[in-house]
mmCIF file of C-alpha atoms in Angstrom:
data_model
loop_
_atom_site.group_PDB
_atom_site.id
_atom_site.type_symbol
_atom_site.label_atom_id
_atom_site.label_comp_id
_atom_site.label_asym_id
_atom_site.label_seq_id
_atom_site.Cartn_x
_atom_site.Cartn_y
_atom_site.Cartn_z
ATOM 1 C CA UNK A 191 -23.093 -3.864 48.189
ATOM 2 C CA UNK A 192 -23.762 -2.776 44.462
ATOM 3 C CA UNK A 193 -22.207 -5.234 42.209
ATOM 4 C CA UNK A 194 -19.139 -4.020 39.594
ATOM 5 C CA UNK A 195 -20.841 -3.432 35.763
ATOM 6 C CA UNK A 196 -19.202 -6.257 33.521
ATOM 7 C CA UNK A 197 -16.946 -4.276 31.242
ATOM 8 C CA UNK A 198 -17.293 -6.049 27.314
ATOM 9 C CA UNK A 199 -13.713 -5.894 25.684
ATOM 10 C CA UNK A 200 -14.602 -5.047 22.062
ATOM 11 C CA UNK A 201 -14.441 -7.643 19.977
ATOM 12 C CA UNK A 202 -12.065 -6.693 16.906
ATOM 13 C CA UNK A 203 -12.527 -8.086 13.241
ATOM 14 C CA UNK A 204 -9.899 -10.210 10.769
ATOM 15 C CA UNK A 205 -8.781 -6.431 9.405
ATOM 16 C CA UNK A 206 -7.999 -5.145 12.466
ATOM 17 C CA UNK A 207 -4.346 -4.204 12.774
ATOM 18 C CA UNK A 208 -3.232 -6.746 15.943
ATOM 19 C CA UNK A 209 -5.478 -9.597 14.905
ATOM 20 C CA UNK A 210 -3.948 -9.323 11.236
ATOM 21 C CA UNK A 211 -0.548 -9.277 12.415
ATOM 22 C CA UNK A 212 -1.187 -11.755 14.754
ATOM 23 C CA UNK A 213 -2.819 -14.403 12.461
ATOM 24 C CA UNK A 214 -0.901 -13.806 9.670
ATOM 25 C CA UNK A 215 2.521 -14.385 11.856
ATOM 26 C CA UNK A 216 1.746 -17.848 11.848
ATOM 27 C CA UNK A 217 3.627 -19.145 8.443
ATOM 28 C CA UNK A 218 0.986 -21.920 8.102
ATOM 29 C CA UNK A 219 -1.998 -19.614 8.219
ATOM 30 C CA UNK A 220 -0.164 -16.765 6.250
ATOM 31 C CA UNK A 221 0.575 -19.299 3.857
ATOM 32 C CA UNK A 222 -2.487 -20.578 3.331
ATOM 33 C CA UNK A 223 -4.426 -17.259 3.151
ATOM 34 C CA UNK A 224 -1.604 -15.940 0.445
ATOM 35 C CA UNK A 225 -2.471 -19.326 -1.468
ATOM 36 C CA UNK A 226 -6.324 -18.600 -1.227
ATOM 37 C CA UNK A 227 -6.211 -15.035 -2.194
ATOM 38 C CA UNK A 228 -3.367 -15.293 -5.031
ATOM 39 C CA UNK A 229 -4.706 -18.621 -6.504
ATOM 40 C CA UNK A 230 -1.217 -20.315 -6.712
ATOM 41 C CA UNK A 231 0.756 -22.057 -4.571
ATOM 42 C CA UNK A 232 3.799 -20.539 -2.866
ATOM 43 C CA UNK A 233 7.179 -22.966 -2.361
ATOM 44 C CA UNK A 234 7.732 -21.252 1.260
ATOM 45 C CA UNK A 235 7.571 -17.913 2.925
ATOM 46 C CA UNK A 236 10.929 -16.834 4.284
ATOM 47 C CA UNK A 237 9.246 -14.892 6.473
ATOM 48 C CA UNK A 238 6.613 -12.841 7.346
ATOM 49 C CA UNK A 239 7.181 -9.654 9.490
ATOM 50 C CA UNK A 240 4.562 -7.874 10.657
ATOM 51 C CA UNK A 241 3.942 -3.367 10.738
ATOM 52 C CA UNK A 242 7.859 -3.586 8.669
ATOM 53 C CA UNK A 243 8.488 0.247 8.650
ATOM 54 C CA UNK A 244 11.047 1.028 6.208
ATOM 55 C CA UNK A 245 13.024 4.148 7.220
ATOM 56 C CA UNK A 246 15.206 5.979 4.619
ATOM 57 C CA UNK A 247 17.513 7.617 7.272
ATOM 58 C CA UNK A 248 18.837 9.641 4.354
ATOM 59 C CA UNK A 249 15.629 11.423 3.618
ATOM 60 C CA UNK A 250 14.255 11.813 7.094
ATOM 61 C CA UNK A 251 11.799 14.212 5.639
ATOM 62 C CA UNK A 252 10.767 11.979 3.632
ATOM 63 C CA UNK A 253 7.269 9.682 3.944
ATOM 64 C CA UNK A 254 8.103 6.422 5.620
ATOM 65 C CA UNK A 255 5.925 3.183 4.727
ATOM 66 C CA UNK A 256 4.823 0.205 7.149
ATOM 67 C CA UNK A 257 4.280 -2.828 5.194
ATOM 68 C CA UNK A 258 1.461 -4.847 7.449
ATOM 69 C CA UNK A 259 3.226 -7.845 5.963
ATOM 70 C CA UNK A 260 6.524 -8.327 3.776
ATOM 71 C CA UNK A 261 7.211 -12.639 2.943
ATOM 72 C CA UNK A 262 9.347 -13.916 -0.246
ATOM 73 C CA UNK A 263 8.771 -16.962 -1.810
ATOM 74 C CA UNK A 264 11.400 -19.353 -3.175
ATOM 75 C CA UNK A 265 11.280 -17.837 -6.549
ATOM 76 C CA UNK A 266 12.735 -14.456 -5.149
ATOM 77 C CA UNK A 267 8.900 -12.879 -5.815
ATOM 78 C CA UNK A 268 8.470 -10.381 -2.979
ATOM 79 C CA UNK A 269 4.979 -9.978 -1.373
ATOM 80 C CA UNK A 270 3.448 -6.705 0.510
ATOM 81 C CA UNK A 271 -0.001 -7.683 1.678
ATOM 82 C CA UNK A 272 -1.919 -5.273 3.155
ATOM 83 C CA UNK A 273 -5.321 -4.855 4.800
ATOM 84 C CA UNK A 274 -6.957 -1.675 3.267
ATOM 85 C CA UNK A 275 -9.948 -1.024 5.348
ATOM 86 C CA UNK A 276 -10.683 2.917 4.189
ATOM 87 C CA UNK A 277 -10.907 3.285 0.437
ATOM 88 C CA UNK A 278 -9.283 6.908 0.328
ATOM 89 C CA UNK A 279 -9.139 6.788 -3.165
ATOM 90 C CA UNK A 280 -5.320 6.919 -3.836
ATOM 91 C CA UNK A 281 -4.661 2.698 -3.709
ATOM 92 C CA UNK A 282 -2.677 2.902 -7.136
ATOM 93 C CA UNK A 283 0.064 5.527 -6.142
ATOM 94 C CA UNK A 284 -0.184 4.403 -2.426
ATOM 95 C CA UNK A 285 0.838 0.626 -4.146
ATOM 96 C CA UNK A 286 3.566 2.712 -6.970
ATOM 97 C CA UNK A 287 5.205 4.063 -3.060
ATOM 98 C CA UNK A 288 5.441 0.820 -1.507
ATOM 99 C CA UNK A 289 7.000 -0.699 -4.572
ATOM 100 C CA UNK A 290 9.471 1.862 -4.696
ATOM 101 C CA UNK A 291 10.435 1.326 -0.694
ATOM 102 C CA UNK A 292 10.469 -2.496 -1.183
ATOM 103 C CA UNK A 293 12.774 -2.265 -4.312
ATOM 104 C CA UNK A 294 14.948 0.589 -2.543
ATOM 105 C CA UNK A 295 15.626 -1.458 0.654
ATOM 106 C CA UNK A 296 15.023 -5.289 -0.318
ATOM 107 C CA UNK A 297 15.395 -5.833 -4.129
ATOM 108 C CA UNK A 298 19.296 -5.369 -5.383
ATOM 109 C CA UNK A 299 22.300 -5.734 -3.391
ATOM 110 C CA UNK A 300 25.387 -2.982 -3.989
ATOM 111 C CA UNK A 301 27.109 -4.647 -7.128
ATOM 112 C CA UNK A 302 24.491 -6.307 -9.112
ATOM 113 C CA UNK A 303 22.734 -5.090 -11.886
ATOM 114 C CA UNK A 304 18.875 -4.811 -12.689
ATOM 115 C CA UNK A 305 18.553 -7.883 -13.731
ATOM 116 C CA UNK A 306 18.955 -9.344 -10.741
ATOM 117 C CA UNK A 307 16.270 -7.754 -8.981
ATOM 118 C CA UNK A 308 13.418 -9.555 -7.540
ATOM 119 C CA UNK A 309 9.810 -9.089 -8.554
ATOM 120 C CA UNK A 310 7.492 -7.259 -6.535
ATOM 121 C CA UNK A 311 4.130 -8.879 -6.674
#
């Protein structure tokens, strides 16, 4: 009887979409990372939410965006962290879209005025 190959799972690295969202579910260890990268310490992270796609149901034909990872701190700063692993040259408008998205669907209620927005870090 010939015995079965051993099939090796691939073994996937910190960047890898899963094990990111996976690791940095945990509000300890996002927290900590955020802390590390940022150099300052955050009060608290509301809460982190993992491949957030923000639909604009108005637009449909539109380009949607899926932050890997959308927290807010106690000081109303909001947070996208994402994990870049191709360099395709276009970080700085790809960074000008998601700001636009956050501020469009998370940064100022019907009502209030600009002021009152939060910051997008």
């Amino acid at each position: 009887m010939k015995e079965t190959p051993k099939v090796i799972k691939p073994w996937y690295g910190f960047l890898e979409d899963q094990v990111f969202g996976e690791i940095m579910s945990d509000k300890k260890i996002c927290k900590y990372i955020l802390e590390t990268i940022l150099s300052f310490k955050i009060k608290e992270i509301y809460y982190p939410e993992k491949q957030k796609e923000v639909k604009d149901p108005k637009h449909r034909e539109r380009k949607d965006v899926r932050f890997d990872i959308l927290v807010e701190d106690y000081e109303h700063n909001l947070y996208d962290v994402e994990a870049q692993t191709t360099d395709k040259k276009d970080l700085g408008w790809q960074m000008r879209y998601y700001t636009a998205k956050m501020d469009q669907r998370y940064t100022l209620d019907k009502g209030k005025t600009y002021r009152n927005m939060k910051k997008p870090i």
